[in-house]
XYZ file of C-alpha atoms in Angstrom:
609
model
C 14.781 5.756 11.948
C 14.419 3.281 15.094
C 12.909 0.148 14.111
C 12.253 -3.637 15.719
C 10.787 -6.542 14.372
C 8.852 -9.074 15.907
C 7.870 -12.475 13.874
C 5.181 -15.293 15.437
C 6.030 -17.902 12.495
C 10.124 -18.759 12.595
C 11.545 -18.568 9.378
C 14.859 -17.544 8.415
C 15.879 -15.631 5.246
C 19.641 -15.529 5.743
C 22.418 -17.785 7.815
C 24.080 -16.608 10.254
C 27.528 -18.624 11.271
C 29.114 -18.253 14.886
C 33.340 -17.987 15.177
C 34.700 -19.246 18.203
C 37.960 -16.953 18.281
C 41.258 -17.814 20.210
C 43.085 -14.835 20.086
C 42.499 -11.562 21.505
C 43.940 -8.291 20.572
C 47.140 -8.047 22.450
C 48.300 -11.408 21.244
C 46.627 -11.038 17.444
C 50.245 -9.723 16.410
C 52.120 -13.263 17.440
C 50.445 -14.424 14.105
C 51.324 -14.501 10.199
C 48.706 -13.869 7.614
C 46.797 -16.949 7.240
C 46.992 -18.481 10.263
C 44.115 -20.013 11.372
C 42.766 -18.291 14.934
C 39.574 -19.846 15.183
C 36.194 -21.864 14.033
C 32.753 -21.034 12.479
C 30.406 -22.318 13.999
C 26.576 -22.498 13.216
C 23.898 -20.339 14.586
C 20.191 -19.242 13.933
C 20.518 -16.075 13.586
C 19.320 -13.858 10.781
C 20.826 -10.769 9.358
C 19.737 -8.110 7.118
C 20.711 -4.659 5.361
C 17.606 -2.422 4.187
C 14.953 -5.501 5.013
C 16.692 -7.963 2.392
C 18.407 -10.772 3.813
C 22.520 -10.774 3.861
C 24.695 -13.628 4.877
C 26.641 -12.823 8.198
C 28.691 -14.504 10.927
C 29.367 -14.381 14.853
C 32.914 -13.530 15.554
C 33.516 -13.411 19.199
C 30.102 -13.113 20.018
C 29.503 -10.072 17.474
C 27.480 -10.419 14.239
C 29.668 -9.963 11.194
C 29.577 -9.066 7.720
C 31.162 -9.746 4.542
C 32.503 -6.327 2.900
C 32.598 -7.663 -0.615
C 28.745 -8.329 -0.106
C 28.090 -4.545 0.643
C 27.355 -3.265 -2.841
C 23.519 -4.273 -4.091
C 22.778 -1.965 -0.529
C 24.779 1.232 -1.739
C 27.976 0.858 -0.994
C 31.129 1.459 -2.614
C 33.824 -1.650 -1.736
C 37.949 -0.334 -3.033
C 41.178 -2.231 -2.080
C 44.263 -0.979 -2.018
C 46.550 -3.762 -2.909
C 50.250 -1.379 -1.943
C 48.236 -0.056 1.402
C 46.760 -3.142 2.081
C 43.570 -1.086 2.565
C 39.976 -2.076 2.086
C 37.522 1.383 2.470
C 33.734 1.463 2.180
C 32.047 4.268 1.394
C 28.660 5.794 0.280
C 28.021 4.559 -3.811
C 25.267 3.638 -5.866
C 23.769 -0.008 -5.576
C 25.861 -2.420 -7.802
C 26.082 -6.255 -7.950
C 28.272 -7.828 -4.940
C 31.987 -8.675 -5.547
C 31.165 -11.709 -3.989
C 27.997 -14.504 -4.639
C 28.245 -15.877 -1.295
C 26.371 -18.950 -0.345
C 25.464 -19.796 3.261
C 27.202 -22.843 4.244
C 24.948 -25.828 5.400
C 24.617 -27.393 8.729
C 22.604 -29.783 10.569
C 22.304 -28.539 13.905
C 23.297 -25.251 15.819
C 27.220 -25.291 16.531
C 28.138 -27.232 13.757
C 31.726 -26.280 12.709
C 31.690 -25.377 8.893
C 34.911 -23.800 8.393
C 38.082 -20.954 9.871
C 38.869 -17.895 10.709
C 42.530 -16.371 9.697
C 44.499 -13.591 10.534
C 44.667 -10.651 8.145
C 46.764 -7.919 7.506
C 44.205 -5.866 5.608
C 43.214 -2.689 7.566
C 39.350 -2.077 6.691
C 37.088 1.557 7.199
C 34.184 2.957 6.307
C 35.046 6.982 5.368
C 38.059 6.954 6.402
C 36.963 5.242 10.280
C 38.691 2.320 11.109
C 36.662 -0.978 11.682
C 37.923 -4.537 13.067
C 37.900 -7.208 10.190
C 38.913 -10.564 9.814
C 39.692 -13.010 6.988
C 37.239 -16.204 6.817
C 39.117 -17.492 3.246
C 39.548 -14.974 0.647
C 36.761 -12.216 2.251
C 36.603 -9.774 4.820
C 34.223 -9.849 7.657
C 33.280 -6.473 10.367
C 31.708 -6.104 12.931
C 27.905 -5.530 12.226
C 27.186 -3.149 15.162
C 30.569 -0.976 14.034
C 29.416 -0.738 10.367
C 26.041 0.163 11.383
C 27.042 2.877 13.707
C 28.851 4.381 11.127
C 26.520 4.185 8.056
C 23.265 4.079 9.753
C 21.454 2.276 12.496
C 21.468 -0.955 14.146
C 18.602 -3.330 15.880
C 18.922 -6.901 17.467
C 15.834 -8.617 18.492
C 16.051 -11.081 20.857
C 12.649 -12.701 20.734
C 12.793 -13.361 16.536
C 17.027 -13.618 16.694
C 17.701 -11.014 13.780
C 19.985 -8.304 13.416
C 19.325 -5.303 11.267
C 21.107 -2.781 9.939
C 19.509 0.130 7.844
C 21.373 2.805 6.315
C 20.932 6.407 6.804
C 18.015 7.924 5.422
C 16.549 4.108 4.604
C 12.667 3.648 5.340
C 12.475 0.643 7.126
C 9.519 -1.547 7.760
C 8.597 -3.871 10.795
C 6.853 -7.222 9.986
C 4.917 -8.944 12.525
C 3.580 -12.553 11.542
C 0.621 -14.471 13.386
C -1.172 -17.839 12.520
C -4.693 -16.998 11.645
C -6.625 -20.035 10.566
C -10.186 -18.116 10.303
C -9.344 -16.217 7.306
C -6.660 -17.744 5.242
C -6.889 -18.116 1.621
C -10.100 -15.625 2.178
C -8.980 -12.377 1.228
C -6.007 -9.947 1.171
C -3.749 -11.755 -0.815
C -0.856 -10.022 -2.060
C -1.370 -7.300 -4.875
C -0.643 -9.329 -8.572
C -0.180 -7.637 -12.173
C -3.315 -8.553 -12.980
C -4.659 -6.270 -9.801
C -2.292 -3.323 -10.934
C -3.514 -2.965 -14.753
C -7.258 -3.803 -14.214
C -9.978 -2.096 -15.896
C -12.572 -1.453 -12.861
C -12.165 -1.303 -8.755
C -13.684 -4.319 -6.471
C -15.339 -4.014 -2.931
C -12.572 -3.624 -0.443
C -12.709 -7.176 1.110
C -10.203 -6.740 3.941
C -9.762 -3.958 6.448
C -7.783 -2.632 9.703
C -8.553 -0.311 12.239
C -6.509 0.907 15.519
C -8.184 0.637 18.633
C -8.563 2.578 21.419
C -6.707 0.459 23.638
C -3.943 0.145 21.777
C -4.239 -3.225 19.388
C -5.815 -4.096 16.130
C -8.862 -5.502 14.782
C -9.533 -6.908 11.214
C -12.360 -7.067 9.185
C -12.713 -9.126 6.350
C -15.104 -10.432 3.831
C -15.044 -14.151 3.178
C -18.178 -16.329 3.238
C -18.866 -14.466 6.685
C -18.141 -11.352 8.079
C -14.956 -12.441 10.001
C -13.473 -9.859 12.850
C -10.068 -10.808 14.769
C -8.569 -8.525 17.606
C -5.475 -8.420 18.238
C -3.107 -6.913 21.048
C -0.369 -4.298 20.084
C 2.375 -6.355 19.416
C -0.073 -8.285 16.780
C -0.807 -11.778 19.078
C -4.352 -12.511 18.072
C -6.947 -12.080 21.407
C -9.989 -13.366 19.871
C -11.976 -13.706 16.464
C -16.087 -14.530 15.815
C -17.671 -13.845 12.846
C -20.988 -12.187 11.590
C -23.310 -13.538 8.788
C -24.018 -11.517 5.677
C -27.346 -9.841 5.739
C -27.648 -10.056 1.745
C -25.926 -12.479 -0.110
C -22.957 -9.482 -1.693
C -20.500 -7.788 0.642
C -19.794 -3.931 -0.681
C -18.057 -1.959 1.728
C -16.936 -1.651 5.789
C -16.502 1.890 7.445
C -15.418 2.491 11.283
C -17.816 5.688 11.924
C -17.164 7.894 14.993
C -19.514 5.938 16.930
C -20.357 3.382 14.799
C -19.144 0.442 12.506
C -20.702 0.050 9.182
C -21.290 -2.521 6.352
C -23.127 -2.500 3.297
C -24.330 -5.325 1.797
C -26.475 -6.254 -1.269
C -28.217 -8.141 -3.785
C -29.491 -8.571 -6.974
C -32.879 -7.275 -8.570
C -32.591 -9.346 -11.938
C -36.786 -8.812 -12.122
C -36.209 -5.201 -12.079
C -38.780 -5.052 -8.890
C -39.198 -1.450 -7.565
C -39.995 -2.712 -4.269
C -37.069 -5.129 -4.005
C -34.257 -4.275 -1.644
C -31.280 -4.376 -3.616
C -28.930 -2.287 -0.419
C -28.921 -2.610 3.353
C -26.793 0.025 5.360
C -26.427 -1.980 9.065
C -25.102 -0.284 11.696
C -23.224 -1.992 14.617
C -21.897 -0.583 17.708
C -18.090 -0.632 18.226
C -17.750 -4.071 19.657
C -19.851 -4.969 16.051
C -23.286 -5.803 18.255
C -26.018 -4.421 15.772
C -27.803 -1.444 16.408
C -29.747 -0.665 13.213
C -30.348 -1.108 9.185
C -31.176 0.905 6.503
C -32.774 -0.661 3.530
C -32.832 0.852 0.063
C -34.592 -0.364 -2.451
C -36.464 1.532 -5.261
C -33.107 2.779 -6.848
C -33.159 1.137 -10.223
C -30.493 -1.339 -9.728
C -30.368 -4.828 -10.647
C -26.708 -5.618 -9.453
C -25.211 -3.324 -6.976
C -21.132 -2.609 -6.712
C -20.771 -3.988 -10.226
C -17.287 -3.101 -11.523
C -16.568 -0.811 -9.248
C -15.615 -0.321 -5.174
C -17.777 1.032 -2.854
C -17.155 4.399 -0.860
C -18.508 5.041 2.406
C -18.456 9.492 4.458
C -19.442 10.449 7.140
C -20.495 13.024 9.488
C -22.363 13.922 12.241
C -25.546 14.208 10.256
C -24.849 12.395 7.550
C -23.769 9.367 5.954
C -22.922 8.952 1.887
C -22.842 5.596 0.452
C -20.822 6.190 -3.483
C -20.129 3.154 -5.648
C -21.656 1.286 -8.914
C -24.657 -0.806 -10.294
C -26.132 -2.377 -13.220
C -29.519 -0.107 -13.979
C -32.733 -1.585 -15.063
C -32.136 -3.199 -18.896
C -33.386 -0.354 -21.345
C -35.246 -0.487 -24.399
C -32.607 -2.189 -26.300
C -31.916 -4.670 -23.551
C -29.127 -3.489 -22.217
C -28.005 -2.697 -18.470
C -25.803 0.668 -18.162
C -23.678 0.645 -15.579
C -23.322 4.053 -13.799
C -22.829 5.429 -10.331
C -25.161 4.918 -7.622
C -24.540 7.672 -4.243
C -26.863 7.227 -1.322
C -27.467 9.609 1.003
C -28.511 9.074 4.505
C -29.711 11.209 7.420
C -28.714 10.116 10.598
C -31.300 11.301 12.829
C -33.803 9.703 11.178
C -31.744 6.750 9.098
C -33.195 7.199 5.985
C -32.675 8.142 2.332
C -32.743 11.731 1.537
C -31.727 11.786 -2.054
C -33.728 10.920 -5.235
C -32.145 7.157 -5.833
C -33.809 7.090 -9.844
C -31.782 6.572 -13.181
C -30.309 9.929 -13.792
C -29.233 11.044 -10.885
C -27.544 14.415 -10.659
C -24.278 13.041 -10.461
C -24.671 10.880 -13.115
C -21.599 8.797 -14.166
C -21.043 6.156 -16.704
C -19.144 3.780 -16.404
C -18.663 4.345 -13.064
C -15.417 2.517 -12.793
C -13.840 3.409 -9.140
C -15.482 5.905 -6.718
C -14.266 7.870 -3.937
C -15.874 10.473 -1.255
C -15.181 12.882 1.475
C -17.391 15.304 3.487
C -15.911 18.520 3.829
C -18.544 21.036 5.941
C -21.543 21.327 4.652
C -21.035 19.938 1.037
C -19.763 15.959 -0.032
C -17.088 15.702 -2.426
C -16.471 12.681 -4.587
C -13.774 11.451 -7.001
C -14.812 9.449 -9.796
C -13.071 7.175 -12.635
C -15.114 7.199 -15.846
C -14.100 5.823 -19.277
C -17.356 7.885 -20.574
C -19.654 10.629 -19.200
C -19.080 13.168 -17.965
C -15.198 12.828 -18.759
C -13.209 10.480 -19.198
C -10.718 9.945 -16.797
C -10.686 11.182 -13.025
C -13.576 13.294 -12.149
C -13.975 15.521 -8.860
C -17.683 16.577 -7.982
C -19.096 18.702 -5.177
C -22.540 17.654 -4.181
C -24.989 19.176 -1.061
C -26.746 16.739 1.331
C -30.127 16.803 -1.259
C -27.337 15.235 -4.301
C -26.823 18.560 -6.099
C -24.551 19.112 -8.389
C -22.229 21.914 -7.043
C -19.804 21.575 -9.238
C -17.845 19.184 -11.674
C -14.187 19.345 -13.113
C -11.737 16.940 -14.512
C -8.790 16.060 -12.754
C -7.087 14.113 -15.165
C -7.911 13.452 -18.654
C -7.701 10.255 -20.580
C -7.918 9.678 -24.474
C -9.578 7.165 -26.225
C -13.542 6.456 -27.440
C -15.915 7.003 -24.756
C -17.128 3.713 -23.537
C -13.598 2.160 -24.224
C -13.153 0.055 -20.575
C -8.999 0.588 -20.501
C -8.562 3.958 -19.680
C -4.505 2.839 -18.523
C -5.202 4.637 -15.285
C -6.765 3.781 -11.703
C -8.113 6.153 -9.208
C -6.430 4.606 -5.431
C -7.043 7.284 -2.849
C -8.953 10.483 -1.679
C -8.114 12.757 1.242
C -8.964 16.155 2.422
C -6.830 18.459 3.901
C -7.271 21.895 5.361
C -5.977 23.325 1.896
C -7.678 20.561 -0.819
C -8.170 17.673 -1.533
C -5.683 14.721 -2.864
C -6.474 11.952 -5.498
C -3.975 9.390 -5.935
C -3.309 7.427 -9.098
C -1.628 5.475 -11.449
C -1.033 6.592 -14.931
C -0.067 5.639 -18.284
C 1.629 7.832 -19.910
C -1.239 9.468 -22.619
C 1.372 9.881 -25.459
C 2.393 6.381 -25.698
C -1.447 4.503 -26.882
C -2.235 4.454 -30.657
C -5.715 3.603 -29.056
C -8.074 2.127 -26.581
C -10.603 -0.086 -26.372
C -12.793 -2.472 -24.029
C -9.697 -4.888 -23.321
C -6.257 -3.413 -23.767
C -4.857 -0.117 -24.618
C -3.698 -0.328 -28.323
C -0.191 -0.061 -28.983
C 1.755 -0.358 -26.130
C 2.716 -3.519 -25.301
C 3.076 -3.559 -21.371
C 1.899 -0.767 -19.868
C 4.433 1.361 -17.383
C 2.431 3.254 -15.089
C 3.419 6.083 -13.998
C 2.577 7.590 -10.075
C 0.564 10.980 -9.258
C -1.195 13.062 -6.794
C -3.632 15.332 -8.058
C -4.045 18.382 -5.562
C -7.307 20.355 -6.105
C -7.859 23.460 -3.837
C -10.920 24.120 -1.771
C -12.999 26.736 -3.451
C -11.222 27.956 -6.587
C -10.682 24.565 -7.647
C -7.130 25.187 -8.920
C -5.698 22.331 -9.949
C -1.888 20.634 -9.585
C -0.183 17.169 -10.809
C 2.659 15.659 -8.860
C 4.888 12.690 -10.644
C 5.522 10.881 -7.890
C 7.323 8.198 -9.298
C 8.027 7.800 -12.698
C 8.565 4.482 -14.563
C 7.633 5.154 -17.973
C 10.656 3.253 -19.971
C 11.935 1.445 -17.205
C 10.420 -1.641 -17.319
C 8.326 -1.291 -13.781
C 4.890 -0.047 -13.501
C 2.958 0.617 -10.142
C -0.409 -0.993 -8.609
C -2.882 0.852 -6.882
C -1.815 3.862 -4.953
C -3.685 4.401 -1.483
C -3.483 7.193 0.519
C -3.292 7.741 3.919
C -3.683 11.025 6.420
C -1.191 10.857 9.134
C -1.366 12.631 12.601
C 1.094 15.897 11.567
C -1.466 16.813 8.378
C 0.927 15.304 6.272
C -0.064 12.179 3.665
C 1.716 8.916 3.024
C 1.092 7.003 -0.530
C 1.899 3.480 -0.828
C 1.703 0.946 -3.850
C 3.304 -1.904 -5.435
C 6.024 -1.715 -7.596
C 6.369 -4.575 -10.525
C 8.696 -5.316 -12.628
C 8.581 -6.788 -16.275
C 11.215 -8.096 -19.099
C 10.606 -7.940 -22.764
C 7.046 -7.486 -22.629
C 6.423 -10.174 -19.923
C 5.195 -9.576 -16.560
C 6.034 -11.305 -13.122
C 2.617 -11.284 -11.690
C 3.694 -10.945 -7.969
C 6.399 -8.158 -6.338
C 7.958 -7.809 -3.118
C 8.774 -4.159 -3.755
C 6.610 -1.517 -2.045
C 7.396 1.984 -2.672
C 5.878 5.156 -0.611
C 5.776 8.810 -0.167
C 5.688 11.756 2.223
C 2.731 14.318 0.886
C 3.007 17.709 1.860
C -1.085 19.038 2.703
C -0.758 20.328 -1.154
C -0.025 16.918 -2.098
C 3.712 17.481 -2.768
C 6.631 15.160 -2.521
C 8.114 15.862 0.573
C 12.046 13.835 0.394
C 12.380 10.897 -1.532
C 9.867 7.623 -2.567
C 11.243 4.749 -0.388
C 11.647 1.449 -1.779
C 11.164 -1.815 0.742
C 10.656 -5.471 0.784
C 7.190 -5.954 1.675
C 3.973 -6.144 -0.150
C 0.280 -4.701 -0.086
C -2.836 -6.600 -0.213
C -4.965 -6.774 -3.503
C -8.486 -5.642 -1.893
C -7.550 -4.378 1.653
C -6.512 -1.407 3.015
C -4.190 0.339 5.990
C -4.806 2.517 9.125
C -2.835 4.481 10.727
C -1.780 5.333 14.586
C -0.102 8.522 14.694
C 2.496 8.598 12.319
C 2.402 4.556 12.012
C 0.894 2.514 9.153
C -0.060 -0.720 9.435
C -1.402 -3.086 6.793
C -1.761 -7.078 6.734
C -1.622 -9.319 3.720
C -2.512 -13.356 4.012
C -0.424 -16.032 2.870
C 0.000 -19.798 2.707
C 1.683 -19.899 5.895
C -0.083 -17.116 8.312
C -1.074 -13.425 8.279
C 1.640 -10.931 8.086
C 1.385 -7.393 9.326
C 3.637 -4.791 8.053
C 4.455 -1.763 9.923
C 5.929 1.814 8.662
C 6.922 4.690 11.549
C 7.149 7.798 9.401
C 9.536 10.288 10.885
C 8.256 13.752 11.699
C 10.275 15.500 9.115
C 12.069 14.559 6.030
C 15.552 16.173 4.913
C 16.009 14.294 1.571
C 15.613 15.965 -1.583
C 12.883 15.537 -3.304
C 12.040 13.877 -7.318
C 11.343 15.140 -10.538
C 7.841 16.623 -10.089
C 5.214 18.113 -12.752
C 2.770 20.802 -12.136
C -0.053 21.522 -14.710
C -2.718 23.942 -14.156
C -6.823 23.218 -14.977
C -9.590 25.125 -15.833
C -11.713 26.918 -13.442
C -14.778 24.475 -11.940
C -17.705 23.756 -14.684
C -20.717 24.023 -12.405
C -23.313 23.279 -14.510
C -25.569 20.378 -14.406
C -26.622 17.817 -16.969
C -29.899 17.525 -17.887
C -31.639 14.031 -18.636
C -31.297 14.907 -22.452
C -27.538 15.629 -22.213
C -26.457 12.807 -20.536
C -24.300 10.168 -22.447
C -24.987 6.879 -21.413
C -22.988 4.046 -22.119
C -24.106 0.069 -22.508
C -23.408 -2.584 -20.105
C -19.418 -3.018 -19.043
């Protein structure tokens, strides 16, 4: 794959040394192993194999590497002492042969040490490749390794070189200054994020425009919207006040932007409105509101995200609330869904305490509109499974059918479930549910605030495919780290332009039961329209934010996470095909669709969260 990278705040993750060399090829012969044929000198430039930083050198002008340093990235490194022969060649990542640390300088062009003549012939399968000696290790060319194991990529305008190897998944990173929303939202994914309980609002969101660039929308103590131009150089920002005092969800409509906001109905007042749908126009001026009130709700999005569909008639509002306290004084928490007619903006769907779709605890919620019927995937530790639920609903909020998608064990009620929902698409054959698992044989038991006898849990990665109409049912192990001492965060999902799917999440790692709550490790997958694993999961340096999402142009994904010193957006151009091979997999079949509906005296309700 052809990348670039662009970077608006200079930093440097590796040192790059310039060699001015005094010898040229015809004469290198004249000299005896050892002797000096030139200087390092100092330079600015960056290198890096597979996005992680490596330390090079400029020899004649040309970037160069240190063989010996060639083995965390997949590379075999084998001298022959009689042949005087150093070959690289294709291996499994190992630890280098040599910990080598940049040298300091003070200024650009600083001398820091020599470079000798060598009698060591070096190649990479079997090709020959220039090297020199800089005291005890053996430098190439950059551009000659890379044409032989890969690609190569200078970029002028941030000074970095990059090599990737064949069949790597690289990423472009773009950094910008962005003083508006710092510290605000979309900070990176933690631990903490991965292994939680419930879903949150989706603070933080990007869109592609028409023309080309970007625009963000995020949810601080405004509404704050920045455009910027393609290459990510910000054009503009303003913000827009909240209409009620809780932010729940944005959604870029066909024609229209959308955010729902809300607020709390502590005094239980019927009349009270506890949601407003606005709707803006596409450069955010407003155009409309719906209010909703009368829906039994005293807090609305509580422990739980908040879904937005549309189509042309419709639009479906799915997330959570707090109900009105009951005789015992508690407020269940259960799934709200909204839905909205478009010619007329309003509420077409009975808004009461059992609705027909009744789920509880509603603990992440997803939906899609597919024709003339709305399909949503919930997470429930209760009613009416517990687990990962898929639902098909008409435009009224008719129950059309219900099934499980993924069961979970445990008490009904019990908050850990040691899974969470991340994504829903539909494609022309099904729809797709992404999600990360526990593995169900490992728990002795579960309850409100951990999952009982595991220590740290390793979550596993899946796609659940469920096809349109019969409902048939298959699981996909994405990635498996069960044992290994990882476990993955949220996995979205994303449809690209060829009908294909990408899935993206965090990977973490842990040591003897202890966690490091932040990773720069994001792994992602091609999805086949069936939701298979098309190739192999990539691994990258990067990370994903904690409440934000991605978009996608084409075959491009683009996300943005905040950080102490600007905003940085992350790139990924997916290739049209893949040729790797792909992963362990696991297919399990389900029952046929249960398609009858609960009645008010079959419902099982569950207290306050």
């Amino acid at each position: 794959m052809e990348i670039s990278i662009k970077r608006f705040a200079k930093f440097i993750l590796g040192t790059t040394l310039s060699v001015s060399l005094f010898v040229s090829q015809s004469t290198a012969r004249a000299y005896n192993v050892g002797d000096v044929i030139g200087k390092i000198l100092s330079t600015d430039i960056a290198a890096y194999i597979n996005d992680s930083p490596v330390v090079s050198y400029n020899i004649a002008g040309r970037t160069a590497i240190v063989v010996q340093q060639l083995q965390p990235f997949g590379f075999e490194v084998l001298f022959d002492e009689a042949a005087r022969t150093l070959t690289v060649k294709e291996g499994a990542p190992s630890p280098a042969t040599a910990n080598i640390a940049a040298p300091s300088y003070n200024t650009v062009g600083d001398s820091v040490g020599d470079v000798y003549f060598t009698d060591i012939s070096t190649n990479f399968n079997g090709q020959p490749m220039e090297s020199f000696n800089i005291g005890g290790l053996t430098c190439v060319y950059a551009d000659d390794f890379a044409q032989k194991c890969g690609s190569y990529m200078w970029d002028e305008g941030s000074r970095t070189v990059k090599i990737n190897k064949h069949g790597y998944q690289s990423i472009v990173t773009s950094k910008t200054q962005s003083a508006r929303t710092l510290g605000a939202a979309a900070l990176g994914e933690s631990v903490t994020d991965a292994l939680r309980r419930w879903g949150a609002p989706q603070r933080s969101n990007i869109i592609a425009d028409d023309d080309g660039g970007y625009t963000a929308i995020e949810a601080a103590d405004y509404i704050n919207i920045e455009k910027y131009d393609a290459g990510f150089n910000l054009v503009k920002s303003f913000s827009i006040a909240y209409e009620l005092p809780i932010f729940g969800a944005f959604y870029s409509g066909k024609d229209f932007n959308y955010i729902v906001f809300g607020q709390e109905n502590l005094q239980m007042d019927n009349s009270r409105e506890v949601l407003r749908l606005v709707i803006y126009d596409k450069n955010f001026v407003k155009v409309s509101e719906v209010p909703i009130a009368n829906c039994k709700t005293t807090v609305p999005f509580d422990a739980t995200n908040c879904a937005i569909a549309e189509n042309d008639g419709y639009i479906v509002i799915h997330t959570g609330r707090s109900q009105y306290k009951d005789e015992n004084g508690q407020s269940p928490q259960t799934q709200l869904t909204v839905i909205i007619d478009k010619k007329t903006w309003s509420v077409v769907n009975m808004l009461g305490k059992y609705q027909p779709n009744h789920t509880s605890h509603a603990l992440n919620q997803f939906a899609v509109i597919d024709g003339n019927k709305i399909i949503t995937a919930d997470m429930s530790d209760a009613a009416p499974y517990r687990g990962a639920i898929l639902r098909a609903l008409d435009f009224s909020g008719n129950v059309l059918g219900t099934q499980s998608i993924f069961s979970v064990g445990g008490a009904g009620g019990a908050n850990c479930t040691g899974i969470m929902t991340g994504g829903m698409a539909k494609t022309d054959s099904g729809y797709i549910v992404t999600l990360n698992a526990l593995d169900p044989s490992l728990p002795t038991g579960y309850n409100s605030l951990y999952v009982e006898g595991v220590p740290y849990e390793n979550r596993d990665v899946y796609a659940l495919f469920i096809k349109k109409d019969t409902w048939e049912m298959k699981h996909t192990c994405l990635a498996r780290y069960t044992y290994t001492g990882k476990t993955a965060g949220r996995v979205q999902l994303a449809s690209l332009s060829d009908r294909r799917l990408a899935a993206l999440w965090q990977v973490f790692e842990n040591a003897e039961g202890t966690t490091n709550e932040y990773s720069e490790s994001v792994a992602y997958a091609i999805l086949s329209p069936e939701g298979e694993l098309e190739g192999n999961v990539h691994t990258m340096h990067a990370a994903l934010p904690s409440d934000g999402g991605l978009c996608v142009r084409g075959n491009k994904l683009v996300w943005y996470v905040n950080t102490e010193g600007g905003r940085t957006f992350y790139t990924i151009d997916v290739p049209q095909a893949s040729t790797a091979s792909p992963i362990e997999t696991k297919q399990e079949e389900n029952p046929k669709t249960n398609t009858e509906e609960k009645t008010d005296d079959k419902i099982q309700e569950v207290d306050g969260i």
